[in-house]
Amino acid sequence: QLQLVESGGGLVQPGGSLRLSCAASGFTLDYVAIGWFRQAPGKEREGVSCISSSGGSTNYADSVKGRFTISRDNAKNTVYLQMNSLKPDDTGAYYCAATPKHYCSGYPREYDYWGRGTQVTVSS
């Protein structure tokens, strides 16, 4: 079965950090781009960051630039999202997704495989 599984979410205080992981099974990540998305209560799903299949290109939403870093370790079949200086507005369910394209975008419709999400809550 083709599957993506997110982990690493939790409760953190404002200004804190979390590292999310996206692990693939049933296929390798070598030839797909990966995107991270989030959805807050009452809001639409939005693109957070994405990384090309080679890892050579990355994109970030303006709201997270300078605070979040996406990376991939193809040997471990895993993509990471390091989140620093977290704010309450970062709260939401975070999803990773895969597209067969080499490059990526922040549009959910371009992704074929999705994880079930991991919850991130930023609160004091």
GROMACS .gro file of N, CA and C in nm:
model
  372
    1GLN      N    1   0.083  -0.119   0.000
    1GLN     CA    2   0.000   0.000   0.000
    1GLN      C    3   0.088   0.125   0.000
    2LEU      N    4   0.042   0.228  -0.069
    2LEU     CA    5   0.111   0.357  -0.071
    2LEU      C    6   0.059   0.440   0.045
    3GLN      N    7   0.151   0.488   0.128
    3GLN     CA    8   0.109   0.555   0.249
    3GLN      C    9   0.209   0.662   0.292
    4LEU      N   10   0.156   0.773   0.343
    4LEU     CA   11   0.235   0.877   0.407
    4LEU      C   12   0.185   0.893   0.550
    5VAL      N   13   0.277   0.900   0.644
    5VAL     CA   14   0.241   0.911   0.785
    5VAL      C   15   0.316   1.027   0.848
    6GLU      N   16   0.240   1.123   0.903
    6GLU     CA   17   0.299   1.237   0.972
    6GLU      C   18   0.316   1.206   1.120
    7SER      N   19   0.416   1.267   1.181
    7SER     CA   20   0.437   1.255   1.324
    7SER      C   21   0.510   1.379   1.374
    8GLY      N   22   0.513   1.397   1.505
    8GLY     CA   23   0.588   1.506   1.566
    8GLY      C   24   0.505   1.622   1.615
    9GLY      N   25   0.375   1.620   1.592
    9GLY     CA   26   0.291   1.727   1.641
    9GLY      C   27   0.272   1.720   1.791
   10GLY      N   28   0.212   1.826   1.845
   10GLY     CA   29   0.188   1.831   1.988
   10GLY      C   30   0.155   1.970   2.034
   11LEU      N   31   0.156   1.989   2.165
   11LEU     CA   32   0.129   2.118   2.227
   11LEU      C   33   0.260   2.187   2.260
   12VAL      N   34   0.274   2.313   2.219
   12VAL     CA   35   0.395   2.389   2.243
   12VAL      C   36   0.358   2.533   2.276
   13GLN      N   37   0.440   2.598   2.358
   13GLN     CA   38   0.417   2.738   2.392
   13GLN      C   39   0.462   2.830   2.279
   14PRO      N   40   0.404   2.949   2.270
   14PRO     CA   41   0.453   3.046   2.171
   14PRO      C   42   0.603   3.068   2.184
   15GLY      N   43   0.671   3.073   2.070
   15GLY     CA   44   0.815   3.086   2.069
   15GLY      C   45   0.889   2.954   2.069
   16GLY      N   46   0.819   2.845   2.090
   16GLY     CA   47   0.880   2.714   2.093
   16GLY      C   48   0.900   2.655   1.956
   17SER      N   49   0.948   2.530   1.953
   17SER     CA   50   0.981   2.462   1.827
   17SER      C   51   0.925   2.321   1.825
   18LEU      N   52   0.897   2.274   1.705
   18LEU     CA   53   0.859   2.136   1.679
   18LEU      C   54   0.920   2.093   1.547
   19ARG      N   55   0.947   1.964   1.535
   19ARG     CA   56   0.989   1.908   1.408
   19ARG      C   57   0.892   1.801   1.365
   20LEU      N   58   0.827   1.822   1.252
   20LEU     CA   59   0.735   1.725   1.197
   20LEU      C   60   0.807   1.633   1.099
   21SER      N   61   0.765   1.508   1.095
   21SER     CA   62   0.820   1.411   1.003
   21SER      C   63   0.711   1.355   0.914
   22CYS      N   64   0.747   1.325   0.791
   22CYS     CA   65   0.657   1.263   0.695
   22CYS      C   66   0.728   1.141   0.639
   23ALA      N   67   0.685   1.024   0.679
   23ALA     CA   68   0.748   0.899   0.639
   23ALA      C   69   0.665   0.828   0.534
   24ALA      N   70   0.729   0.782   0.428
   24ALA     CA   71   0.662   0.713   0.319
   24ALA      C   72   0.682   0.563   0.331
   25SER      N   73   0.579   0.489   0.295
   25SER     CA   74   0.587   0.344   0.286
   25SER      C   75   0.515   0.299   0.160
   26GLY      N   76   0.560   0.188   0.103
   26GLY     CA   77   0.501   0.139  -0.020
   26GLY      C   78   0.559   0.202  -0.145
   27PHE      N   79   0.634   0.308  -0.132
   27PHE     CA   80   0.702   0.372  -0.242
   27PHE      C   81   0.815   0.457  -0.185
   28THR      N   82   0.907   0.498  -0.269
   28THR     CA   83   1.017   0.584  -0.226
   28THR      C   84   0.990   0.728  -0.266
   29LEU      N   85   1.055   0.820  -0.197
   29LEU     CA   86   1.035   0.962  -0.222
   29LEU      C   87   1.134   1.020  -0.322
   30ASP      N   88   1.218   0.937  -0.379
   30ASP     CA   89   1.327   0.985  -0.465
   30ASP      C   90   1.278   1.069  -0.582
   31TYR      N   91   1.163   1.035  -0.638
   31TYR     CA   92   1.119   1.097  -0.762
   31TYR      C   93   0.988   1.174  -0.747
   32VAL      N   94   0.955   1.215  -0.628
   32VAL     CA   95   0.835   1.295  -0.606
   32VAL      C   96   0.870   1.418  -0.524
   33ALA      N   97   0.792   1.524  -0.546
   33ALA     CA   98   0.801   1.642  -0.462
   33ALA      C   99   0.704   1.628  -0.345
   34ILE      N  100   0.737   1.691  -0.233
   34ILE     CA  101   0.656   1.680  -0.112
   34ILE      C  102   0.614   1.819  -0.066
   35GLY      N  103   0.487   1.831  -0.029
   35GLY     CA  104   0.436   1.954   0.026
   35GLY      C  105   0.381   1.934   0.166
   36TRP      N  106   0.393   2.038   0.248
   36TRP     CA  107   0.328   2.043   0.378
   36TRP      C  108   0.213   2.143   0.372
   37PHE      N  109   0.100   2.103   0.426
   37PHE     CA  110  -0.020   2.186   0.431
   37PHE      C  111  -0.072   2.190   0.573
   38ARG      N  112  -0.151   2.291   0.603
   38ARG     CA  113  -0.214   2.297   0.734
   38ARG      C  114  -0.356   2.351   0.721
   39GLN      N  115  -0.438   2.315   0.818
   39GLN     CA  116  -0.576   2.360   0.819
   39GLN      C  117  -0.616   2.394   0.962
   40ALA      N  118  -0.648   2.521   0.983
   40ALA     CA  119  -0.695   2.567   1.113
   40ALA      C  120  -0.846   2.557   1.119
   41PRO      N  121  -0.903   2.550   1.239
   41PRO     CA  122  -1.049   2.542   1.251
   41PRO      C  123  -1.119   2.656   1.179
   42GLY      N  124  -1.217   2.623   1.096
   42GLY     CA  125  -1.293   2.723   1.025
   42GLY      C  126  -1.224   2.783   0.905
   43LYS      N  127  -1.106   2.734   0.869
   43LYS     CA  128  -1.033   2.788   0.756
   43LYS      C  129  -1.004   2.680   0.652
   44GLU      N  130  -0.972   2.724   0.530
   44GLU     CA  131  -0.937   2.631   0.424
   44GLU      C  132  -0.794   2.582   0.441
   45ARG      N  133  -0.767   2.466   0.382
   45ARG     CA  134  -0.633   2.412   0.384
   45ARG      C  135  -0.539   2.501   0.302
   46GLU      N  136  -0.422   2.531   0.358
   46GLU     CA  137  -0.328   2.619   0.292
   46GLU      C  138  -0.191   2.554   0.282
   47GLY      N  139  -0.119   2.589   0.177
   47GLY     CA  140   0.016   2.541   0.161
   47GLY      C  141   0.111   2.611   0.256
   48VAL      N  142   0.198   2.535   0.319
   48VAL     CA  143   0.296   2.587   0.413
   48VAL      C  144   0.435   2.589   0.352
   49SER      N  145   0.477   2.476   0.296
   49SER     CA  146   0.609   2.463   0.238
   49SER      C  147   0.611   2.342   0.146
   50CYS      N  148   0.707   2.339   0.055
   50CYS     CA  149   0.724   2.222  -0.029
   50CYS      C  150   0.870   2.212  -0.073
   51ILE      N  151   0.907   2.092  -0.117
   51ILE     CA  152   1.044   2.065  -0.156
   51ILE      C  153   1.045   1.979  -0.281
   52SER      N  154   1.136   2.009  -0.373
   52SER     CA  155   1.146   1.935  -0.498
   52SER      C  156   1.197   1.793  -0.473
   53SER      N  157   1.185   1.709  -0.575
   53SER     CA  158   1.226   1.570  -0.560
   53SER      C  159   1.373   1.555  -0.524
   54SER      N  160   1.457   1.642  -0.577
   54SER     CA  161   1.599   1.637  -0.549
   54SER      C  162   1.637   1.706  -0.419
   55GLY      N  163   1.547   1.786  -0.366
   55GLY     CA  164   1.578   1.865  -0.249
   55GLY      C  165   1.647   1.996  -0.281
   56GLY      N  166   1.667   2.024  -0.409
   56GLY     CA  167   1.740   2.142  -0.449
   56GLY      C  168   1.660   2.271  -0.447
   57SER      N  169   1.528   2.260  -0.447
   57SER     CA  170   1.441   2.377  -0.446
   57SER      C  171   1.339   2.365  -0.335
   58THR      N  172   1.317   2.474  -0.263
   58THR     CA  173   1.217   2.478  -0.157
   58THR      C  174   1.134   2.605  -0.169
   59ASN      N  175   1.009   2.597  -0.124
   59ASN     CA  176   0.919   2.711  -0.124
   59ASN      C  177   0.851   2.722   0.012
   60TYR      N  178   0.820   2.845   0.051
   60TYR     CA  179   0.756   2.870   0.180
   60TYR      C  180   0.646   2.974   0.164
   61ALA      N  181   0.539   2.956   0.240
   61ALA     CA  182   0.439   3.060   0.250
   61ALA      C  183   0.500   3.181   0.319
   62ASP      N  184   0.454   3.301   0.282
   62ASP     CA  185   0.508   3.422   0.341
   62ASP      C  186   0.496   3.422   0.494
   63SER      N  187   0.391   3.361   0.544
   63SER     CA  188   0.366   3.364   0.687
   63SER      C  189   0.466   3.283   0.769
   64VAL      N  190   0.542   3.194   0.704
   64VAL     CA  191   0.635   3.109   0.777
   64VAL      C  192   0.780   3.129   0.736
   65LYS      N  193   0.806   3.214   0.639
   65LYS     CA  194   0.943   3.236   0.594
   65LYS      C  195   1.031   3.285   0.710
   66GLY      N  196   1.149   3.228   0.719
   66GLY     CA  197   1.241   3.263   0.825
   66GLY      C  198   1.220   3.186   0.953
   67ARG      N  199   1.108   3.115   0.965
   67ARG     CA  200   1.078   3.039   1.086
   67ARG      C  201   1.074   2.889   1.062
   68PHE      N  202   1.027   2.847   0.944
   68PHE     CA  203   1.014   2.705   0.911
   68PHE      C  204   1.121   2.665   0.810
   69THR      N  205   1.166   2.540   0.819
   69THR     CA  206   1.262   2.486   0.725
   69THR      C  207   1.220   2.346   0.683
   70ILE      N  208   1.209   2.322   0.554
   70ILE     CA  209   1.175   2.190   0.503
   70ILE      C  210   1.302   2.122   0.452
   71SER      N  211   1.312   1.992   0.473
   71SER     CA  212   1.427   1.916   0.427
   71SER      C  213   1.384   1.773   0.399
   72ARG      N  214   1.469   1.698   0.331
   72ARG     CA  215   1.436   1.559   0.304
   72ARG      C  216   1.559   1.472   0.317
   73ASP      N  217   1.537   1.349   0.359
   73ASP     CA  218   1.641   1.249   0.371
   73ASP      C  219   1.590   1.127   0.295
   74ASN      N  220   1.626   1.117   0.169
   74ASN     CA  221   1.574   1.009   0.086
   74ASN      C  222   1.620   0.872   0.133
   75ALA      N  223   1.736   0.865   0.196
   75ALA     CA  224   1.784   0.738   0.249
   75ALA      C  225   1.691   0.684   0.356
   76LYS      N  226   1.627   0.774   0.431
   76LYS     CA  227   1.531   0.736   0.534
   76LYS      C  228   1.387   0.742   0.484
   77ASN      N  229   1.370   0.782   0.358
   77ASN     CA  230   1.237   0.793   0.298
   77ASN      C  231   1.147   0.886   0.380
   78THR      N  232   1.205   0.998   0.424
   78THR     CA  233   1.137   1.088   0.516
   78THR      C  234   1.162   1.233   0.478
   79VAL      N  235   1.058   1.316   0.493
   79VAL     CA  236   1.067   1.460   0.477
   79VAL      C  237   1.035   1.524   0.611
   80TYR      N  238   1.105   1.632   0.643
   80TYR     CA  239   1.090   1.698   0.772
   80TYR      C  240   1.043   1.842   0.754
   81LEU      N  241   0.977   1.893   0.856
   81LEU     CA  242   0.943   2.034   0.863
   81LEU      C  243   0.983   2.084   1.002
   82GLN      N  244   1.092   2.158   1.008
   82GLN     CA  245   1.138   2.218   1.133
   82GLN      C  246   1.066   2.350   1.152
   83MET      N  247   0.996   2.365   1.264
   83MET     CA  248   0.916   2.483   1.291
   83MET      C  249   0.970   2.551   1.416
   84ASN      N  250   1.020   2.673   1.399
   84ASN     CA  251   1.075   2.752   1.508
   84ASN      C  252   0.992   2.878   1.529
   85SER      N  253   1.010   2.940   1.645
   85SER     CA  254   0.940   3.064   1.678
   85SER      C  255   0.791   3.053   1.651
   86LEU      N  256   0.732   2.948   1.701
   86LEU     CA  257   0.591   2.919   1.672
   86LEU      C  258   0.498   3.023   1.733
   87LYS      N  259   0.391   3.051   1.661
   87LYS     CA  260   0.290   3.147   1.700
   87LYS      C  261   0.155   3.077   1.714
   88PRO      N  262   0.063   3.136   1.790
   88PRO     CA  263  -0.071   3.077   1.800
   88PRO      C  264  -0.138   3.058   1.663
   89ASP      N  265  -0.110   3.145   1.567
   89ASP     CA  266  -0.169   3.133   1.434
   89ASP      C  267  -0.117   3.011   1.358
   90ASP      N  268  -0.011   2.949   1.406
   90ASP     CA  269   0.040   2.827   1.344
   90ASP      C  270  -0.041   2.704   1.383
   91THR      N  271  -0.132   2.719   1.475
   91THR     CA  272  -0.213   2.607   1.522
   91THR      C  273  -0.297   2.549   1.409
   92GLY      N  274  -0.301   2.417   1.401
   92GLY     CA  275  -0.382   2.351   1.301
   92GLY      C  276  -0.339   2.207   1.281
   93ALA      N  277  -0.412   2.139   1.194
   93ALA     CA  278  -0.375   2.004   1.153
   93ALA      C  279  -0.278   2.015   1.036
   94TYR      N  280  -0.164   1.950   1.047
   94TYR     CA  281  -0.061   1.955   0.944
   94TYR      C  282  -0.059   1.825   0.865
   95TYR      N  283  -0.056   1.837   0.732
   95TYR     CA  284  -0.058   1.724   0.642
   95TYR      C  285   0.062   1.730   0.548
   96CYS      N  286   0.118   1.615   0.516
   96CYS     CA  287   0.214   1.608   0.408
   96CYS      C  288   0.150   1.538   0.290
   97ALA      N  289   0.198   1.570   0.170
   97ALA     CA  290   0.141   1.516   0.048
   97ALA      C  291   0.250   1.502  -0.057
   98ALA      N  292   0.230   1.410  -0.150
   98ALA     CA  293   0.327   1.381  -0.255
   98ALA      C  294   0.268   1.404  -0.392
   99THR      N  295   0.350   1.455  -0.483
   99THR     CA  296   0.313   1.473  -0.623
   99THR      C  297   0.421   1.411  -0.710
  100PRO      N  298   0.384   1.347  -0.822
  100PRO     CA  299   0.486   1.289  -0.910
  100PRO      C  300   0.571   1.392  -0.982
  101LYS      N  301   0.538   1.517  -0.974
  101LYS     CA  302   0.618   1.622  -1.035
  101LYS      C  303   0.752   1.638  -0.963
  102HIS      N  304   0.852   1.685  -1.036
  102HIS     CA  305   0.981   1.712  -0.974
  102HIS      C  306   0.976   1.836  -0.885
  103TYR      N  307   0.898   1.935  -0.926
  103TYR     CA  308   0.884   2.059  -0.853
  103TYR      C  309   0.748   2.067  -0.788
  104CYS      N  310   0.729   2.166  -0.701
  104CYS     CA  311   0.612   2.166  -0.615
  104CYS      C  312   0.540   2.300  -0.617
  105SER      N  313   0.420   2.299  -0.559
  105SER     CA  314   0.340   2.419  -0.544
  105SER      C  315   0.262   2.410  -0.414
  106GLY      N  316   0.193   2.518  -0.379
  106GLY     CA  317   0.111   2.520  -0.260
  106GLY      C  318  -0.035   2.490  -0.285
  107TYR      N  319  -0.066   2.431  -0.399
  107TYR     CA  320  -0.204   2.399  -0.434
  107TYR      C  321  -0.235   2.253  -0.405
  108PRO      N  322  -0.330   2.225  -0.316
  108PRO     CA  323  -0.362   2.086  -0.280
  108PRO      C  324  -0.402   1.999  -0.398
  109ARG      N  325  -0.466   2.055  -0.500
  109ARG     CA  326  -0.515   1.976  -0.612
  109ARG      C  327  -0.403   1.911  -0.692
  110GLU      N  328  -0.281   1.956  -0.677
  110GLU     CA  329  -0.169   1.901  -0.752
  110GLU      C  330  -0.105   1.781  -0.683
  111TYR      N  331  -0.155   1.742  -0.568
  111TYR     CA  332  -0.096   1.632  -0.492
  111TYR      C  333  -0.187   1.510  -0.493
  112ASP      N  334  -0.127   1.392  -0.510
  112ASP     CA  335  -0.201   1.268  -0.527
  112ASP      C  336  -0.209   1.183  -0.400
  113TYR      N  337  -0.107   1.189  -0.316
  113TYR     CA  338  -0.102   1.106  -0.196
  113TYR      C  339  -0.094   1.195  -0.073
  114TRP      N  340  -0.175   1.161   0.028
  114TRP     CA  341  -0.188   1.242   0.148
  114TRP      C  342  -0.177   1.157   0.274
  115GLY      N  343  -0.114   1.215   0.375
  115GLY     CA  344  -0.119   1.156   0.508
  115GLY      C  345  -0.248   1.195   0.577
  116ARG      N  346  -0.268   1.140   0.696
  116ARG     CA  347  -0.390   1.169   0.772
  116ARG      C  348  -0.376   1.288   0.864
  117GLY      N  349  -0.256   1.343   0.879
  117GLY     CA  350  -0.236   1.465   0.954
  117GLY      C  351  -0.184   1.444   1.095
  118THR      N  352  -0.122   1.549   1.148
  118THR     CA  353  -0.079   1.553   1.287
  118THR      C  354  -0.113   1.691   1.343
  119GLN      N  355  -0.164   1.694   1.464
  119GLN     CA  356  -0.212   1.818   1.522
  119GLN      C  357  -0.099   1.898   1.586
  120VAL      N  358  -0.096   2.027   1.556
  120VAL     CA  359  -0.003   2.121   1.619
  120VAL      C  360  -0.085   2.228   1.690
  121THR      N  361  -0.062   2.244   1.818
  121THR     CA  362  -0.132   2.345   1.897
  121THR      C  363  -0.030   2.435   1.965
  122VAL      N  364  -0.037   2.565   1.938
  122VAL     CA  365   0.054   2.663   1.997
  122VAL      C  366  -0.026   2.749   2.093
  123SER      N  367  -0.001   2.732   2.221
  123SER     CA  368  -0.079   2.801   2.322
  123SER      C  369   0.000   2.806   2.453
  124SER      N  370  -0.022   2.912   2.529
  124SER     CA  371   0.039   2.925   2.660
  124SER      C  372  -0.054   2.877   2.770
   0.00000   0.00000   0.00000
